[in-house]
Coordinates of C-alpha atoms in Angstrom, one line a residue:
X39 CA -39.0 3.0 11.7
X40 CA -39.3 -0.7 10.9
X41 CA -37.5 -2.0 8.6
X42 CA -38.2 -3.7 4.9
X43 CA -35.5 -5.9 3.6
X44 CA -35.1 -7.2 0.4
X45 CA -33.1 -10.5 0.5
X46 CA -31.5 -11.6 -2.3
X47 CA -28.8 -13.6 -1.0
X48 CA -30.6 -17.5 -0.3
X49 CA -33.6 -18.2 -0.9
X50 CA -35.3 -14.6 -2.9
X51 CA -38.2 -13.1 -0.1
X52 CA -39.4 -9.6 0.8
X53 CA -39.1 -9.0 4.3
X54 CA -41.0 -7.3 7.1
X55 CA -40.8 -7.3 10.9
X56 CA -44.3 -5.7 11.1
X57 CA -46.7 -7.7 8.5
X58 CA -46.1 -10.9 5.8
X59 CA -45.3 -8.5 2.5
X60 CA -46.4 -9.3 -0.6
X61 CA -43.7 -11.2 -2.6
X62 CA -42.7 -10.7 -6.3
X63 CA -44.4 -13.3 -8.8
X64 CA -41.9 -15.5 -11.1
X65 CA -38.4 -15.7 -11.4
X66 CA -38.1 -13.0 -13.6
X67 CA -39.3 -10.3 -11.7
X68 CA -36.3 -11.8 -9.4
X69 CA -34.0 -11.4 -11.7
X70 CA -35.0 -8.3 -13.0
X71 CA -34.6 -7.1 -9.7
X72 CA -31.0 -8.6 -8.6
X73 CA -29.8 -7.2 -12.0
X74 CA -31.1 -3.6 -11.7
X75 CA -29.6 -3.2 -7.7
X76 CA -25.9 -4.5 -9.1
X77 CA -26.3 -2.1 -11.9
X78 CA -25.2 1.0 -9.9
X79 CA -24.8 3.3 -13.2
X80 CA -28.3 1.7 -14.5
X81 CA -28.9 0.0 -17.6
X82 CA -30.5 0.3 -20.4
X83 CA -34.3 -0.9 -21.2
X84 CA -33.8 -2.3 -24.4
X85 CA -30.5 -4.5 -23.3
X86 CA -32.2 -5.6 -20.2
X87 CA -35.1 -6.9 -22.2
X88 CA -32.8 -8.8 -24.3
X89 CA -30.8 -10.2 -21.8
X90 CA -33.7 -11.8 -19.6
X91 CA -36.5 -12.3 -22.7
X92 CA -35.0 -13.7 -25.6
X93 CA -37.6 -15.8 -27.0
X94 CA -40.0 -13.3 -26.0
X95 CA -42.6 -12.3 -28.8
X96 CA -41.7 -8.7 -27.3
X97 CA -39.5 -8.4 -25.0
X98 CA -39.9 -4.6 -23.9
X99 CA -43.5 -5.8 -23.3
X100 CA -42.5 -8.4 -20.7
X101 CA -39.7 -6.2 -19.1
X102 CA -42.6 -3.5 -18.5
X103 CA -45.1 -6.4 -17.0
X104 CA -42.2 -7.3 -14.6
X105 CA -41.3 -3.8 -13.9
X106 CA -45.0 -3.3 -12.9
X107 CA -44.7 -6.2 -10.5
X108 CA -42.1 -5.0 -8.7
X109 CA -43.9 -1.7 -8.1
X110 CA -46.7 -3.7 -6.8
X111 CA -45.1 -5.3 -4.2
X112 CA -42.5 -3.0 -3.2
X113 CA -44.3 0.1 -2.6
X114 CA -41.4 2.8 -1.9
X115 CA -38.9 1.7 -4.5
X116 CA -38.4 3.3 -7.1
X117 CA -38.0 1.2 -10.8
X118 CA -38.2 3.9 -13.3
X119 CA -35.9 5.4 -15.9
X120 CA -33.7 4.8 -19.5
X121 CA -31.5 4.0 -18.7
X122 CA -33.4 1.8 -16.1
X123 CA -32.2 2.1 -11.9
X124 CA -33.4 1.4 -9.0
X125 CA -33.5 3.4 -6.1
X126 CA -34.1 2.6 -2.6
X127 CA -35.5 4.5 0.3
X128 CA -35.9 3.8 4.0
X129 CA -37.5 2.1 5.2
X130 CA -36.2 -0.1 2.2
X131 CA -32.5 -2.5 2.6
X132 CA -31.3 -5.0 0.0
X133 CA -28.6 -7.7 1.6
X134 CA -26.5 -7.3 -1.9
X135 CA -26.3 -3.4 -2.0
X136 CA -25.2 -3.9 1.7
X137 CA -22.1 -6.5 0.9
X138 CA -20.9 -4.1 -1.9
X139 CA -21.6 -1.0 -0.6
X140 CA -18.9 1.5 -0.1
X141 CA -16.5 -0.3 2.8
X142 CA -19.8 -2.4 3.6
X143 CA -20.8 0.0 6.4
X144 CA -18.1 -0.2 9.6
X145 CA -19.9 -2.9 12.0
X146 CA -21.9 -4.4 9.3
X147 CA -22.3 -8.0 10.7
X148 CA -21.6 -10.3 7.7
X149 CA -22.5 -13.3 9.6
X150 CA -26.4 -12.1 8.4
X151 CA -25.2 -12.8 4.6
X152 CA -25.4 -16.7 3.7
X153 CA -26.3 -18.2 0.6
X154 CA -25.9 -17.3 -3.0
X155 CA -27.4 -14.8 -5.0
X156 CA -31.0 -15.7 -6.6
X157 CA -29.9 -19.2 -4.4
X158 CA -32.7 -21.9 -6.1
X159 CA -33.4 -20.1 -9.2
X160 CA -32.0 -20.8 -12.2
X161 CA -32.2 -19.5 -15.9
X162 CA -31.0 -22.2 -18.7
X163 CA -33.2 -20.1 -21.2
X164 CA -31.5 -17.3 -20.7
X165 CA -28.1 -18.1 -20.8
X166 CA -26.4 -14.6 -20.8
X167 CA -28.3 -13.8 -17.9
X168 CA -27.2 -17.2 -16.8
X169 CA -23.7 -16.4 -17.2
X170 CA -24.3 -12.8 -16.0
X171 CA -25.3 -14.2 -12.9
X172 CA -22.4 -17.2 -12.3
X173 CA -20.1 -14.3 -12.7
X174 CA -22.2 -12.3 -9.7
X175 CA -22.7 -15.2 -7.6
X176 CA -18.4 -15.4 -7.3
X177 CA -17.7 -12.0 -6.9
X178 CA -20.7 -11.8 -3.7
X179 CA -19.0 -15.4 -2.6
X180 CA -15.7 -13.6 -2.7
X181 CA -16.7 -10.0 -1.3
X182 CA -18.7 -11.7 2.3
X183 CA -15.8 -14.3 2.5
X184 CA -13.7 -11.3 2.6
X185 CA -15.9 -9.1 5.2
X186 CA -16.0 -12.7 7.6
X187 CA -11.8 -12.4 7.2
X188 CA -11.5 -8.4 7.8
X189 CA -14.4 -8.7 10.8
X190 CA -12.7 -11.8 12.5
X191 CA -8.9 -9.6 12.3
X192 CA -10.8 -6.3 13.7
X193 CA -12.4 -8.9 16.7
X194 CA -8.7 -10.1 17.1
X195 CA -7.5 -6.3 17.1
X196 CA -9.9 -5.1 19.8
X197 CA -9.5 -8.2 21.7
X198 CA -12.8 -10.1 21.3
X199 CA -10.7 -13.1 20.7
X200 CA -13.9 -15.8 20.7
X201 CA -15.8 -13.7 17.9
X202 CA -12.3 -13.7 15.9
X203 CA -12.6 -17.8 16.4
X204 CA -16.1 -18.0 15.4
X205 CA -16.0 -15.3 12.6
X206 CA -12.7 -17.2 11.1
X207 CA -14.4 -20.4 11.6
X208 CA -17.6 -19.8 9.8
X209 CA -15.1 -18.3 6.5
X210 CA -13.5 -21.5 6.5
X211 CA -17.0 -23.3 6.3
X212 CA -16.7 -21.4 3.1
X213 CA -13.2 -21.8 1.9
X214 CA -11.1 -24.3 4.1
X215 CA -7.8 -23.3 2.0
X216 CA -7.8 -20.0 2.6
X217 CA -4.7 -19.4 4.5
X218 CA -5.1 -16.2 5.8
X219 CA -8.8 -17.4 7.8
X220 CA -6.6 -20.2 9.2
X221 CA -4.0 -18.0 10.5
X222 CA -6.4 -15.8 12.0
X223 CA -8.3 -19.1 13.5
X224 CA -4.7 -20.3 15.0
X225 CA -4.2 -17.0 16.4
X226 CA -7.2 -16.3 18.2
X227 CA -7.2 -19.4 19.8
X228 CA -3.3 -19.3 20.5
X229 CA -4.6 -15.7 22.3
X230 CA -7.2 -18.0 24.4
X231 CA -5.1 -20.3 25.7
X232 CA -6.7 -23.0 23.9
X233 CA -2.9 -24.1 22.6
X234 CA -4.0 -27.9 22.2
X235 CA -7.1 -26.9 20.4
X236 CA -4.7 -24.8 18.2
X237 CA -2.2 -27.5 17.1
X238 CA -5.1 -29.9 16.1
X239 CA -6.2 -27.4 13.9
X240 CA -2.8 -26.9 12.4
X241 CA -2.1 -31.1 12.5
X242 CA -5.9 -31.1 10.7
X243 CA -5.0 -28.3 8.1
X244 CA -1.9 -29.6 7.4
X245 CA -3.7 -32.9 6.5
X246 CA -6.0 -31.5 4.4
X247 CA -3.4 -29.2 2.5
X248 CA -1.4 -32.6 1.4
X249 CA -4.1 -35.0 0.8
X250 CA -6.1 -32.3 -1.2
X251 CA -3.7 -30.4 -3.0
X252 CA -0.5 -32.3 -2.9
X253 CA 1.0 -28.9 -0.8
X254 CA 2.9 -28.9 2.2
X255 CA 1.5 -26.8 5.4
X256 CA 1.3 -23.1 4.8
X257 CA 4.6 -21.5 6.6
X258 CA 1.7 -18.3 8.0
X259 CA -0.4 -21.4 9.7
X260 CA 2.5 -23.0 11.4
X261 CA 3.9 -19.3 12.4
X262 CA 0.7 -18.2 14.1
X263 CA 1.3 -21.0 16.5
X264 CA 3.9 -19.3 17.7
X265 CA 3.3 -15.9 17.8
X266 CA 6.2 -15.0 19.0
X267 CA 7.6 -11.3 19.2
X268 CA 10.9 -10.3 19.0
X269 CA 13.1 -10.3 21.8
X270 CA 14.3 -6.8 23.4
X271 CA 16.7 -6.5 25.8
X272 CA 14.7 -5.7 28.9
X273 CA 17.2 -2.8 30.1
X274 CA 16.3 -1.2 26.6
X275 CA 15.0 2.0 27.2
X276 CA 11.5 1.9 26.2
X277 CA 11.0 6.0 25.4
X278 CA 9.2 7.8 22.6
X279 CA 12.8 8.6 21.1
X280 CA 13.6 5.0 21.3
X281 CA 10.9 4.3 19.1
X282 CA 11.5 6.9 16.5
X283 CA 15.1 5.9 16.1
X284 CA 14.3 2.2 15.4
X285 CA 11.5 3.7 13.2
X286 CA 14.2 5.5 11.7
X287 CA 17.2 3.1 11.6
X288 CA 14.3 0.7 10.0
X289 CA 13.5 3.2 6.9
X290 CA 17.3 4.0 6.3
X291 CA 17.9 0.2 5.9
X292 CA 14.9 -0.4 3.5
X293 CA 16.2 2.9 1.4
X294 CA 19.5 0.9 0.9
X295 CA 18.1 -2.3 0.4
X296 CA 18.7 -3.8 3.7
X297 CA 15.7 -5.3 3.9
X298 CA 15.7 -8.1 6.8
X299 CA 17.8 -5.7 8.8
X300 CA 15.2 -3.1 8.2
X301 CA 12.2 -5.6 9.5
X302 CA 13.7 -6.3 12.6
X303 CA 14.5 -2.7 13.1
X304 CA 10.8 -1.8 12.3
X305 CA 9.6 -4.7 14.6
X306 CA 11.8 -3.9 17.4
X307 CA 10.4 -0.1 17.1
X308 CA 6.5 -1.8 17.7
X309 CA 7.8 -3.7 20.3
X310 CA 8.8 -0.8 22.3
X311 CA 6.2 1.5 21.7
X312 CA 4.2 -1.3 22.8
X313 CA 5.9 -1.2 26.4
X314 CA 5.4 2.2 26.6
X315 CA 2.5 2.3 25.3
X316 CA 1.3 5.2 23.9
X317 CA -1.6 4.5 21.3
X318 CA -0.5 7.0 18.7
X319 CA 2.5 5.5 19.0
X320 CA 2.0 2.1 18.5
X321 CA 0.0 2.6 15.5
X322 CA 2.3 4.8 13.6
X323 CA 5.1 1.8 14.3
X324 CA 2.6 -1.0 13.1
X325 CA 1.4 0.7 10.5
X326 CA 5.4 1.5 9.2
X327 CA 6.2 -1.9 9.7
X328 CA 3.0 -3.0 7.5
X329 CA 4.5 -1.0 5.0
X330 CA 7.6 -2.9 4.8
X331 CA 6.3 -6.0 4.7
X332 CA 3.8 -5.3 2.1
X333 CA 6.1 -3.4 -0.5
X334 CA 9.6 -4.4 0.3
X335 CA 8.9 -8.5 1.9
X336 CA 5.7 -8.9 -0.3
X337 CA 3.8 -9.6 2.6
X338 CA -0.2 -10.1 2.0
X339 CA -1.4 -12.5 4.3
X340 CA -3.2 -12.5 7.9
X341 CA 0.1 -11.1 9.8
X342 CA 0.4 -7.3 7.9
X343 CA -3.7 -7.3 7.9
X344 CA -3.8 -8.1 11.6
X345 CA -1.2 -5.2 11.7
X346 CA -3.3 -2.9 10.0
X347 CA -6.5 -3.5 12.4
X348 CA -4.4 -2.8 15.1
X349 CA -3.1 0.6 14.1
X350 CA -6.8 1.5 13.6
X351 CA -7.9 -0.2 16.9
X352 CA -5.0 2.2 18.4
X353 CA -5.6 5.1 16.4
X354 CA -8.8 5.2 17.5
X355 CA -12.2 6.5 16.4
X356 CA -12.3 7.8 12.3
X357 CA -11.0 11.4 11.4
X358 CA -8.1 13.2 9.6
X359 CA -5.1 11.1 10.5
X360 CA -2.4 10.2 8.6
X361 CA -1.4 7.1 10.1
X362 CA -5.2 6.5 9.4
X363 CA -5.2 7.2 6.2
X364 CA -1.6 5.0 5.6
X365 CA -3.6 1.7 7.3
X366 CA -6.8 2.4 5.2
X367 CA -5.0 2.4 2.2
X368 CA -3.0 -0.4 3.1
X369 CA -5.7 -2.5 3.5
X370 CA -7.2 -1.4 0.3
X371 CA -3.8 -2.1 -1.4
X372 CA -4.3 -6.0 0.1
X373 CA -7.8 -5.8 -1.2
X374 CA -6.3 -5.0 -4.5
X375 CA -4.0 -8.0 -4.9
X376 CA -6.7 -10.5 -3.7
X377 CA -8.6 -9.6 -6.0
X378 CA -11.5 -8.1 -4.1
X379 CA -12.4 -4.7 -5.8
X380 CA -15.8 -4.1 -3.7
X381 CA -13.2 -4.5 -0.9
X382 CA -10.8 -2.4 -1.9
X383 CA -13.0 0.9 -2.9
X384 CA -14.4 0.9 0.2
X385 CA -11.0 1.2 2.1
X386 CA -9.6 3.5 -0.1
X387 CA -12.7 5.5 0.5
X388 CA -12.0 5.3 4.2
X389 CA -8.6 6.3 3.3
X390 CA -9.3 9.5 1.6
X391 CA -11.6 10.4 4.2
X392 CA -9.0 10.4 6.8
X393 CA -6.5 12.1 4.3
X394 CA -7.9 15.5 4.3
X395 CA -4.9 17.5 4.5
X396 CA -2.4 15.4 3.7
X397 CA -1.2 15.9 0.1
X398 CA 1.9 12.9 0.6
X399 CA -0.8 10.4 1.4
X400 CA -3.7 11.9 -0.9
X401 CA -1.3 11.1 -3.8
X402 CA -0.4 7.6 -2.6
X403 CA -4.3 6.7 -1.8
X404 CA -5.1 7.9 -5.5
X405 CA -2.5 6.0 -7.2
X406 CA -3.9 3.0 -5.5
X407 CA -7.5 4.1 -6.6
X408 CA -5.8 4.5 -10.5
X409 CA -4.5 1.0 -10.2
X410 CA -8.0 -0.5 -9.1
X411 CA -9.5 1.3 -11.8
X412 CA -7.0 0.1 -14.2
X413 CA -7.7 -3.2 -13.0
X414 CA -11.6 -3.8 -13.5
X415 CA -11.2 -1.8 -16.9
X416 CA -12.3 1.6 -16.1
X417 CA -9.6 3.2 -17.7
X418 CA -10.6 7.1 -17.5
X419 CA -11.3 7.0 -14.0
X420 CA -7.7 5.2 -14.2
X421 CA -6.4 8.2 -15.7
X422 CA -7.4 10.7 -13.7
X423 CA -6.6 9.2 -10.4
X424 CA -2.9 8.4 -11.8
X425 CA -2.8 12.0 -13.3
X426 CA -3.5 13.8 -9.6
X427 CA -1.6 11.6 -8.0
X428 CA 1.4 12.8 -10.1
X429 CA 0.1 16.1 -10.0
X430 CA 0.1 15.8 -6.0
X431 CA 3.5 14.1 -5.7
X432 CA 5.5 16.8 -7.5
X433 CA 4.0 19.5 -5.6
X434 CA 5.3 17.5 -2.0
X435 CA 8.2 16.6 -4.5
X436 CA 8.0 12.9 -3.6
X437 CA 10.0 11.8 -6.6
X438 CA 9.3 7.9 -6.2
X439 CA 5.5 8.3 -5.7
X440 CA 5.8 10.3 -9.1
X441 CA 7.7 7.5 -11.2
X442 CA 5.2 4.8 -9.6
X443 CA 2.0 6.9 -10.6
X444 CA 3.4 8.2 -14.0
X445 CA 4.7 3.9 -14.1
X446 CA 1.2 3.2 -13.8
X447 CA -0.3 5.6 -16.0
X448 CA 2.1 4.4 -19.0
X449 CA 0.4 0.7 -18.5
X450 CA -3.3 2.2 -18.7
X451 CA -2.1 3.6 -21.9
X452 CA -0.8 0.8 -23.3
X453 CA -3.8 -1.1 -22.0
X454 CA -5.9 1.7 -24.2
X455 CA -3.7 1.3 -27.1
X456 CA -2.7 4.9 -27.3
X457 CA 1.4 3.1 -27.7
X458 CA 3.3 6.8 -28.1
X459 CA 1.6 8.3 -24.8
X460 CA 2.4 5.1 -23.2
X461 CA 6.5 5.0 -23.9
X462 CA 6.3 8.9 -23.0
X463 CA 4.7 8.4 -19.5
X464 CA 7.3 5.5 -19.1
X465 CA 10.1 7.1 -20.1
X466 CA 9.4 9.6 -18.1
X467 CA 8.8 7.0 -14.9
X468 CA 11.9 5.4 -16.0
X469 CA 14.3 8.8 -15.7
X470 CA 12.9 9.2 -12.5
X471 CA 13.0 5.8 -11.2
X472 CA 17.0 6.2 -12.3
X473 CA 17.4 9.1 -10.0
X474 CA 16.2 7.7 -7.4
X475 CA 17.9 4.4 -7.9
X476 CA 15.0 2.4 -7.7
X477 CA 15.6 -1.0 -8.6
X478 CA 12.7 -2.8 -7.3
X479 CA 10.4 -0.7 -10.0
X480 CA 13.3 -0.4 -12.6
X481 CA 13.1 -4.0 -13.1
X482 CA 9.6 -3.8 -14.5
X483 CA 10.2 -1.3 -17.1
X484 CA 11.4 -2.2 -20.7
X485 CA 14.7 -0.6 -21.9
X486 CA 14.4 3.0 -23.3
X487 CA 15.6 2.0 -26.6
X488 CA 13.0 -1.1 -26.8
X489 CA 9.8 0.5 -25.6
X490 CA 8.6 2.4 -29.2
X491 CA 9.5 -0.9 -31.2
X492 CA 7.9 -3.4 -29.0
X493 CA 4.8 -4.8 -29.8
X494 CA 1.9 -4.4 -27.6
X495 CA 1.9 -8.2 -26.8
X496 CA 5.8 -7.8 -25.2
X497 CA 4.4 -5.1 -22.6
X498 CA 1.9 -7.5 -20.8
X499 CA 4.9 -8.0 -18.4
X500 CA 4.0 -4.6 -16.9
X501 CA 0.8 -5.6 -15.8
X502 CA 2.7 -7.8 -12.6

């Protein structure tokens, strides 16, 4: 069945491989339309009408003339409803829905998205449309700057080192500071051979960084020149057991704080899976070692997500799989602290998915999911993923993913001014993160004595 795509992205056009569609007339049947396919709970009639007709004589009038419109020429789609949504059916596609959609659909190609939303129209006599629409415009820029970044590190994963080149490149047409696209550029080219090709690019960013911003050279840039692993001693023995004790020895260090010893332990364990390797294997050590570098080094950039797309690329094909699951949520964990929420639901999606019996990492995906919810101010759905997540972790008796969730659930509280249910749920986190001697969360978490005397400004801290 031919397809009928709705671009929104550039230009605004209806299109179809098999005839020239109609097209919808005026701007606001435009934006009518962009608003109603980024409103995926609806909206209502009567706010829609006042956000794109103000000056109208009667503004439900015009919304229905528009609505009518878009029936017209887009004969399949449905625009009904109060509150108002819009529903598409095949043969139907919309570019936008596509870029936000839940974890963009594996082997979407975002090199298909360019241009901004509406791109060309504007809407000065509507100005909270207008500043409606700024606001989208970002967080689309943001969301396929982020699929070009993940696509180019899953080309680099599988090996299809000139896609990772061109995919990086074309996200740095977008964003030439972004550090992580210039890693992943340095890299992939590193991987090709081209090493002089390389070093101009790292001379040339290093240029820009200081003549622009007044910043020396990223250290990730300069280090993916290099690429270097760690050195093994080659009479090692490179078995499974090897591996695990490494794996081992690295986790024991972390628990006591060890933490560079614990790195090189961890790396030293993907080294030598990698010599043997076996794929499970390997992806079990990367994904550890991502772990480290994420929680106990503070790692975020191009190194742990390249990580992370190799233990998938390893892992193989989707399915119940804890390591899976662990790289998934990883990834939506990085997605988190860049800021990239479309992102970061869709990986944590992924990550439940391959979770399916696997209470530990069920309760560690949905503390994750509590935290993004938390974050864009959806503070029920907050609650309940932080309140199964506890429920989950004391049933496996994973004490530390307890305190963290119950940590987490204390801040949505505060965030929702309910002050007493907040300072129990962190007094609680707080016994807990005592018991285990926990000092990297303890440090977060107001004295005991403080916390029911504090104002709600002094607790802004927590939100780190």
């Amino acid at each position: 069945m031919a397809e009928n795509l709705i671009r929104l992205l550039g230009p605004p056009a209806v299109e179809s491989p098999d005839a020239t569609p109609l097209q919808p007339r005026g701007r606001k049947a435009w934006a009518v339309l962009a608003y109603l396919a980024l409103q995926a709970g609806g909206t209502g009639r009567s706010r829609t009408a006042s956000l794109l007709f103000p000056d109208a004589a009667d503004p439900l009038g015009a919304l229905r003339w528009n609505l009518s419109e878009l029936r017209r020429t887009l004969d399949g789609v449905t625009v009904a409803g109060d509150p108002l949504r819009l529903v598409l059916q095949p043969p139907w596609r919309c570019d936008a829905l596509e870029v936000v959609g839940k974890a963009a659909k594996p082997g979407l190609d975002p090199r298909g998205f360019t241009g901004q939303l509406l791109e060309g129209l504007s809407f000065a006599d509507c100005p909270v449309f207008d500043s409606w629409l700024a606001d989208q415009r970002f967080r689309l820029d943001n969301v396929v700057q982020s699929l070009l970044y993940e696509a180019a590190l899953a080309a680099l994963a599988s090996g299809a080192l000139g896609e990772a080149a061109e995919l990086a490149t074309l996200a740095l047409h977008r964003d030439p500071f972004h550090t992580d696209c210039n890693a992943v550029l340095v890299k992939a080219l590193v991987a090709l051979g081209e090493h002089r090709r390389a070093r101009r690019h790292v001379t040339a960013c290093g240029a820009l960084y200081r003549q622009e911003l007044g910043l020396p050279l990223p250290a990730e840039i300069r280090r993916a020149l290099s690429g270097a692993a760690p050195e093994t001693d080659p009479e090692m023995p490179a078995t499974a057991a090897t591996v695990r004790s490494y794996l081992d020895a690295g986790g024991a260090s972390l628990w006591a704080g060890a933490v560079d010893r614990g790195l090189d332990q961890l790396r030293l364990a993907v080294v030598l899976a990698q010599r043997i390797g076996g794929a499970h294997l390997i992806a079990e050590s990367l994904v550890t070692l991502s772990g480290a570098l994420i929680h106990q080094a503070g790692g975020r950039g191009a190194e742990v997500a390249d990580f992370l797309h190799r233990a998938l690329q390893a892992e193989g094909p989707d399915g119940a799989s804890r390591t899976a699951a662990a790289a998934y949520r990883e990834l939506g964990y990085l997605s988190v602290q860049r800021g990239v929420p479309d992102r970061a639901a869709g990986w944590l999606d992924r990550a439940m998915l391959a979770a399916v019996g696997f209470p530990d990492e069920q309760a560690r995906i949905l503390a994750i999911q509590g935290m993004l919810a938390s974050d864009t101010a959806r503070y029920g759905a907050a609650v309940r993923a932080l309140t199964e997540s506890g429920r989950l972790a004391k049933a496996v008796r994973n004490r530390r993913q307890q305190a963290f969730s119950e940590a987490l659930l204390g801040r949505v509280r505060l965030l929702r001014g309910e002050l007493e249910q907040a300072a129990d749920s962190l007094d609680r986190a707080q016994a807990w993160i005592a018991e285990e001697h926990w000092t990297g969360l303890n440090r977060l978490l107001p004295a005991s004595g403080e916390r029911r005397t504090l104002p709600p400004a002094n607790w802004r801290r927590l939100r780190r």
